[in-house]
Coordinates of C-alpha atoms in Angstrom, one line a residue:
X120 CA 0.0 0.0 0.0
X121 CA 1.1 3.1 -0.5
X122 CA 1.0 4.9 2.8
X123 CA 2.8 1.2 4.2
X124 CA 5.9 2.6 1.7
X125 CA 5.7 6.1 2.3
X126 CA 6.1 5.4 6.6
X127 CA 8.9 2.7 5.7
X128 CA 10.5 5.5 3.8
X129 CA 10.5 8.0 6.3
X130 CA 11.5 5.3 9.0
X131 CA 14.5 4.5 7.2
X132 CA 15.4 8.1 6.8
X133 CA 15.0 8.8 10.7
X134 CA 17.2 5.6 11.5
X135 CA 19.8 6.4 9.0
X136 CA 20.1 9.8 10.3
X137 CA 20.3 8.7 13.9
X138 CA 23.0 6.9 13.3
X139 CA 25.0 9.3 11.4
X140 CA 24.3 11.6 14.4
X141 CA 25.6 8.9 16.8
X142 CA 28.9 7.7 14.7
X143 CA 29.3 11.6 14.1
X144 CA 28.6 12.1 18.0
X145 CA 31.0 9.3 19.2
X146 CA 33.7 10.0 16.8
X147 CA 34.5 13.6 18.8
X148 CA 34.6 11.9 21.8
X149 CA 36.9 9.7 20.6
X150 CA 39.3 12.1 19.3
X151 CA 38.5 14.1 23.3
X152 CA 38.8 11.5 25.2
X153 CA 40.7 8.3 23.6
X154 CA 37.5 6.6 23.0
X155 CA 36.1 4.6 20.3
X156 CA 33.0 5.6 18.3
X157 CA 30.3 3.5 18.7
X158 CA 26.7 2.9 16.5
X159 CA 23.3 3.3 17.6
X160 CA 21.5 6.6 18.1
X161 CA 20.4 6.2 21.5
X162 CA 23.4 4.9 22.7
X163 CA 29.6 5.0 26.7
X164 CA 32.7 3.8 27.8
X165 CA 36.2 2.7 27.6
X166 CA 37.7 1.2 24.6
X167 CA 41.0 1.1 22.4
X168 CA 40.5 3.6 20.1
X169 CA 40.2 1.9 16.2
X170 CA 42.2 3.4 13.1
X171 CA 40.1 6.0 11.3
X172 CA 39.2 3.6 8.5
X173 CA 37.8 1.3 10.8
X174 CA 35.6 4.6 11.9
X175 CA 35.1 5.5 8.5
X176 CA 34.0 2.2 7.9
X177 CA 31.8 1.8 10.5
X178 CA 29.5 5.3 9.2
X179 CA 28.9 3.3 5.8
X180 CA 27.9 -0.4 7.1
X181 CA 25.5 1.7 9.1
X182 CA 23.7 3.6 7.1
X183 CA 24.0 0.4 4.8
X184 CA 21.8 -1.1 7.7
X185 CA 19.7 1.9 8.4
X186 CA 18.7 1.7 4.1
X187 CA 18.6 -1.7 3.3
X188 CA 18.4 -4.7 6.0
X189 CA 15.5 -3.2 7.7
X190 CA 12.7 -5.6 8.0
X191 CA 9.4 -5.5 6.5
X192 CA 8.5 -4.4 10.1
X193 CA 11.4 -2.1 11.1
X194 CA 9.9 -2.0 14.9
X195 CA 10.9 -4.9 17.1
X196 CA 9.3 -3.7 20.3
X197 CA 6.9 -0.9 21.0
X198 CA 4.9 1.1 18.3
X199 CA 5.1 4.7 19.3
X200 CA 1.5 6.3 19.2
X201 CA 1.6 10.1 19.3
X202 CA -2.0 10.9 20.6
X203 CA -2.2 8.0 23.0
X204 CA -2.0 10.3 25.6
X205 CA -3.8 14.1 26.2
X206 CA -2.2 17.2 26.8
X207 CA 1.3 18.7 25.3
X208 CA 4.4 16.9 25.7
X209 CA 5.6 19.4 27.7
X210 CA 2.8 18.2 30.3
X211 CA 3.0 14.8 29.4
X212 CA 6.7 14.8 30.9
X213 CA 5.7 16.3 34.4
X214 CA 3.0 14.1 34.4
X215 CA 5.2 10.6 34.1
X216 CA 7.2 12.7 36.7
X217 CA 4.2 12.9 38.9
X218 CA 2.5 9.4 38.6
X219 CA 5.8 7.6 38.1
X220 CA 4.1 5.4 35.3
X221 CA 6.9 3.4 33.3
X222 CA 4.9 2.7 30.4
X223 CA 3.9 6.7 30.1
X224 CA 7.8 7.4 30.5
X225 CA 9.3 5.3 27.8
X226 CA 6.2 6.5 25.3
X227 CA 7.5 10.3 26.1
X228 CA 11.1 8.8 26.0
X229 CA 10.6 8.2 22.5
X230 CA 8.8 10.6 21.6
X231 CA 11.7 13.6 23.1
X232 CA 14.5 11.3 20.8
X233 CA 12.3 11.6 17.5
X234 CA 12.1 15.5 18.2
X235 CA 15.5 15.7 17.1
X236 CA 14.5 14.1 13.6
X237 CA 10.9 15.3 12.9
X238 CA 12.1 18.6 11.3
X239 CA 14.9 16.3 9.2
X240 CA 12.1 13.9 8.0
X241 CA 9.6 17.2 7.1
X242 CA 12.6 18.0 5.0
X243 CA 12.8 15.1 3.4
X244 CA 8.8 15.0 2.3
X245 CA 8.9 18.2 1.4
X246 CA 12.0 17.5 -1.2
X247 CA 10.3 14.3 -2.9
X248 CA 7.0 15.8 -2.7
X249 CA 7.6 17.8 -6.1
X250 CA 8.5 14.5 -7.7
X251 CA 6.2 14.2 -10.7
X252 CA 6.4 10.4 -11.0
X253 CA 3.9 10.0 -7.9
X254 CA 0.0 9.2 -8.3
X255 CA -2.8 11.1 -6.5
X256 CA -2.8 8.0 -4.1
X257 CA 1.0 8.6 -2.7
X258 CA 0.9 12.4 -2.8
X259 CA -1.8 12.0 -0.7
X260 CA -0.3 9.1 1.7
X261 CA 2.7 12.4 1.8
X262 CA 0.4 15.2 2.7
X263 CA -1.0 12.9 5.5
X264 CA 2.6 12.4 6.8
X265 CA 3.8 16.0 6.2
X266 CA 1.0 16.9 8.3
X267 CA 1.4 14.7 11.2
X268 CA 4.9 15.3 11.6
X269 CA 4.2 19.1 11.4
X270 CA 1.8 18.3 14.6
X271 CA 4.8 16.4 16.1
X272 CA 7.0 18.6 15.7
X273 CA 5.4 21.8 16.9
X274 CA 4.3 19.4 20.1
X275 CA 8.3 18.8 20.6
X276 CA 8.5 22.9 20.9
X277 CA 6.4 22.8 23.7
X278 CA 8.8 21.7 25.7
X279 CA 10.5 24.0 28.1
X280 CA 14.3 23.6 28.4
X281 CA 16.8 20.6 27.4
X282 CA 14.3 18.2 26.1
X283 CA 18.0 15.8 26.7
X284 CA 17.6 16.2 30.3
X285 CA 13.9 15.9 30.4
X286 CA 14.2 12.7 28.9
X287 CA 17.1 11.0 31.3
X288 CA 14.5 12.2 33.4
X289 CA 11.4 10.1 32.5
X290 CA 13.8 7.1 31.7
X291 CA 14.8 6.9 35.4
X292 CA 11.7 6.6 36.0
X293 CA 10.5 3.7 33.2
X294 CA 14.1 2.3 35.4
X295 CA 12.8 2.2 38.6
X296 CA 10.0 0.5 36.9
X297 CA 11.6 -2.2 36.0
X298 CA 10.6 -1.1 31.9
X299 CA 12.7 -3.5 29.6
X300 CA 14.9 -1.3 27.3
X301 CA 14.8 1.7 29.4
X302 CA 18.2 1.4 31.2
X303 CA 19.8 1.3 27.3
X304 CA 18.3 4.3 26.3
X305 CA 20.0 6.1 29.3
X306 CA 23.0 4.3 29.4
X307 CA 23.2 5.4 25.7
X308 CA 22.2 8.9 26.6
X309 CA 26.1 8.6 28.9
X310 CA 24.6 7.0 32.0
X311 CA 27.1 5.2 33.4
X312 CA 25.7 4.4 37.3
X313 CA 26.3 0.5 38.7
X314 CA 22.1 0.4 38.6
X315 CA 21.8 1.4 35.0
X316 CA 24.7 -0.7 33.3
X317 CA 23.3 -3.8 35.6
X318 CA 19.7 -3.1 34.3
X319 CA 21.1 -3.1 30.8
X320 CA 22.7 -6.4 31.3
X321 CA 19.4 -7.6 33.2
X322 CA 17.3 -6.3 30.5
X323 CA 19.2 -7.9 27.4
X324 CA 19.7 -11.5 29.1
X325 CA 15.4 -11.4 29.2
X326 CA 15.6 -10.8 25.4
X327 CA 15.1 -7.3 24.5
X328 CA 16.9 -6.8 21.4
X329 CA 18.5 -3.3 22.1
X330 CA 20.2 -4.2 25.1
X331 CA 21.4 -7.4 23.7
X332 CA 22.7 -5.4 20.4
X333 CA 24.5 -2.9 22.3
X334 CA 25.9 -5.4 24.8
X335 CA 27.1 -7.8 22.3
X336 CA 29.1 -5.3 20.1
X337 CA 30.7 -3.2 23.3
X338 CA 34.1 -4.8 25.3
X339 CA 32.8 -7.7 27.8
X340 CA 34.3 -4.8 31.0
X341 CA 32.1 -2.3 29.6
X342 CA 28.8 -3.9 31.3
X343 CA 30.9 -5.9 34.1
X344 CA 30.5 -9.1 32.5
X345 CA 32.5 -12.5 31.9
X346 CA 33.2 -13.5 28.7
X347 CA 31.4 -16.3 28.7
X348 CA 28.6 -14.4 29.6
X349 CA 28.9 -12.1 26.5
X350 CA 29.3 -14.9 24.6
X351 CA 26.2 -16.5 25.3
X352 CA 24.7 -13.2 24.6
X353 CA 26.2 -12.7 21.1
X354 CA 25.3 -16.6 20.5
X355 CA 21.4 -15.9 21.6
X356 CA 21.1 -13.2 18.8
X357 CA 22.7 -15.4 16.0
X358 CA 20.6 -18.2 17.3
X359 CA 17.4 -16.2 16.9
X360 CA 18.8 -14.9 13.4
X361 CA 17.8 -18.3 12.8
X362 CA 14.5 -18.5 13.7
X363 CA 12.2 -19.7 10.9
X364 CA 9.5 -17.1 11.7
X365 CA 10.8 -14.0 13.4
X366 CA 15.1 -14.6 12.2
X367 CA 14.4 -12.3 9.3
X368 CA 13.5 -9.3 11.7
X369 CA 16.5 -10.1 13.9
X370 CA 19.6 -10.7 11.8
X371 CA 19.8 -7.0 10.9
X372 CA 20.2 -6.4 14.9
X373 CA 22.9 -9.4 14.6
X374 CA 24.4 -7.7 11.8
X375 CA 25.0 -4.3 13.5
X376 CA 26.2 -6.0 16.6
X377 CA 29.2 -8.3 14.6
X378 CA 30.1 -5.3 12.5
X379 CA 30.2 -2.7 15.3
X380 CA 32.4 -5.2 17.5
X381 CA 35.3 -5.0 15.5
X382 CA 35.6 -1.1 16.1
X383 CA 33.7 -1.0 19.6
X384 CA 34.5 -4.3 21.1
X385 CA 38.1 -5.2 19.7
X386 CA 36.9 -7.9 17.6
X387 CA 39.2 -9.0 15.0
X388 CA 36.6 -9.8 12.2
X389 CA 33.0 -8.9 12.0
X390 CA 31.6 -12.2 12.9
X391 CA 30.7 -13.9 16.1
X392 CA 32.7 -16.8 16.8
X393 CA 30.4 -19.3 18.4
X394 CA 33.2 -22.5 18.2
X395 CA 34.3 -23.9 21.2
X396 CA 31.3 -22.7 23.5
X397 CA 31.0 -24.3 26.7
X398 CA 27.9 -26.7 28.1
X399 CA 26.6 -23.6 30.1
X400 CA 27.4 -21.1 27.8
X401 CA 24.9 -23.3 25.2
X402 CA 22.3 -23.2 27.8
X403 CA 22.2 -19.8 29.0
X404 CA 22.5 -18.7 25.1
X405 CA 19.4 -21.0 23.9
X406 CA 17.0 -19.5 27.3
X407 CA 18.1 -15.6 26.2
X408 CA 17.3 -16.6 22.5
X409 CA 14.0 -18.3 23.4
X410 CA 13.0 -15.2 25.5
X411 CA 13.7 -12.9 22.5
X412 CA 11.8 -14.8 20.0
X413 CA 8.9 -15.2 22.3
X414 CA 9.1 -11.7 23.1
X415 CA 9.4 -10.6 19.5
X416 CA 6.4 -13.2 18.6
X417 CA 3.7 -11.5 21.4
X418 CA 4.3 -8.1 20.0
X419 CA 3.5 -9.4 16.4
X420 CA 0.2 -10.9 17.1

């Protein structure tokens, strides 16, 4: 359907620019602070710093990602619904703050990241909307779009001072909630406290695919893990790569994570190596794999 292309459009404009943001983001602090760069837009810590054609490298195979491996579905997880709740989101934020609901906090969590990309993707519509190959069906679909993201994005200017802070803000509280893929979103925001990196690790070992992205591609001592543990992470993602009904939606996440260890992690080659695993390491990867499918499957139905 048309509109179906049109949103799938946009959403691979929004990723890829996210994660030129990030790699552009993560590349000064590298050259600040001896750090590596890292992928993923919502997304710190110590690491030998790569060559700058590793970097270089590592800008390309993303956008690659962003453009061309995303799933029929691009959204593994939740579905962000702008009007699901009443009011600005300037008072959407202090109420989360107020009633401390986690599910409120990571809807206005998302929503304060997309403001930094709904003026990018009105640019965007507005550029291909001249393009006189359309029909009245898909010029239509793009007005639709043009308008909601203008509603979006004058809702994002409602918001009174560093939207940034706001949202580490209403992620501490989807945290102390105990909301799966929260703690990544502020650890990749520069949170670094004991609580948050252990949520992270928490969260990803119970399948959600961010946190088991980001924790497969970063060094083992970034999250305070064993290697074996890490390694039964990376294995759980390559094993639900495989999965005959949800795989297809999955392997992009894999691909991200074995390209952005080499640079990230220290990997020597873009590839997991899953030889020579132990008994338990087998075990523990299968559960986290089964948890992420299963997961993956309930949001589908």
């Amino acid at each position: 359907m048309p509109i179906r292309r049109l949103y799938l459009s946009l959403f691979a404009i929004l990723l890829a620019v996210s994660a030129l943001l990030y790699v552009t983001r993560q590349s000064r602090d590298a050259s600040d602070t001896n750090l590596a760069p890292e992928i993923r837009p919502t997304i710190r810590s110590t690491y030998t710093e790569p060559n700058q054609a590793s970097a270089g490298g590592l800008a390309n195979v993303t956008v690659d990602n962003a453009q061309k491996k995303i799933p029929v579905n691009p959204l593994i997880g939740r579905v962000l619904d702008w009007n699901k709740y009443p009011g600005t989101l300037d008072s959407q934020i202090h109420r989360v703050l107020d009633s401390h609901n986690g599910e409120m906090a990571l809807d206005v969590a998302a929503k304060l990241w997309n403001c930094k990309f709904v003026a990018g993707v009105l640019d965007s519509a507005y550029a291909s909307q001249k393009s006189s190959s359309e029909d009245m069906a898909m010029q239509e679909s793009r007005l639709r779009v043009i308008q909601n993201t203008q509603r979006e994005n004058a809702d994002c200017q409602t918001v009174a001072g560093d939207r940034d802070q706001w949202r580490l803000r209403v992620l501490d509280v989807a945290i102390e909630q105990k909301m799966a893929g929260a703690a990544i979103e502020s650890f990749n925001q520069g949170v670094r406290r004991p609580e948050v990196i252990q949520r992270v690790v928490q969260d990803a070992q119970a399948g959600d695919i961010k946190s088991l992205t980001d924790v497969a591609y970063h060094k083992a001592a970034t999250f305070e893990i064993s290697a074996d543990t890490q390694r039964a992470i990376r294995y759980a993602l390559v094993l639900a790569s495989q999965d005959p009904v949800v795989g297809k939606m999955v392997h992009p996440y894999l691909n991200i994570a074995e390209t952005t260890s080499v640079p990230v992690g220290g990997e020597a080659k873009p590839k997991f190596d899953d030889a020579n695993l132990s008994d338990d390491v087998h075990k523990e990867a299968n559960a986290i794999a089964e948890r992420l499918v299963s997961r993956i499957k309930r949001r589908e139905q």
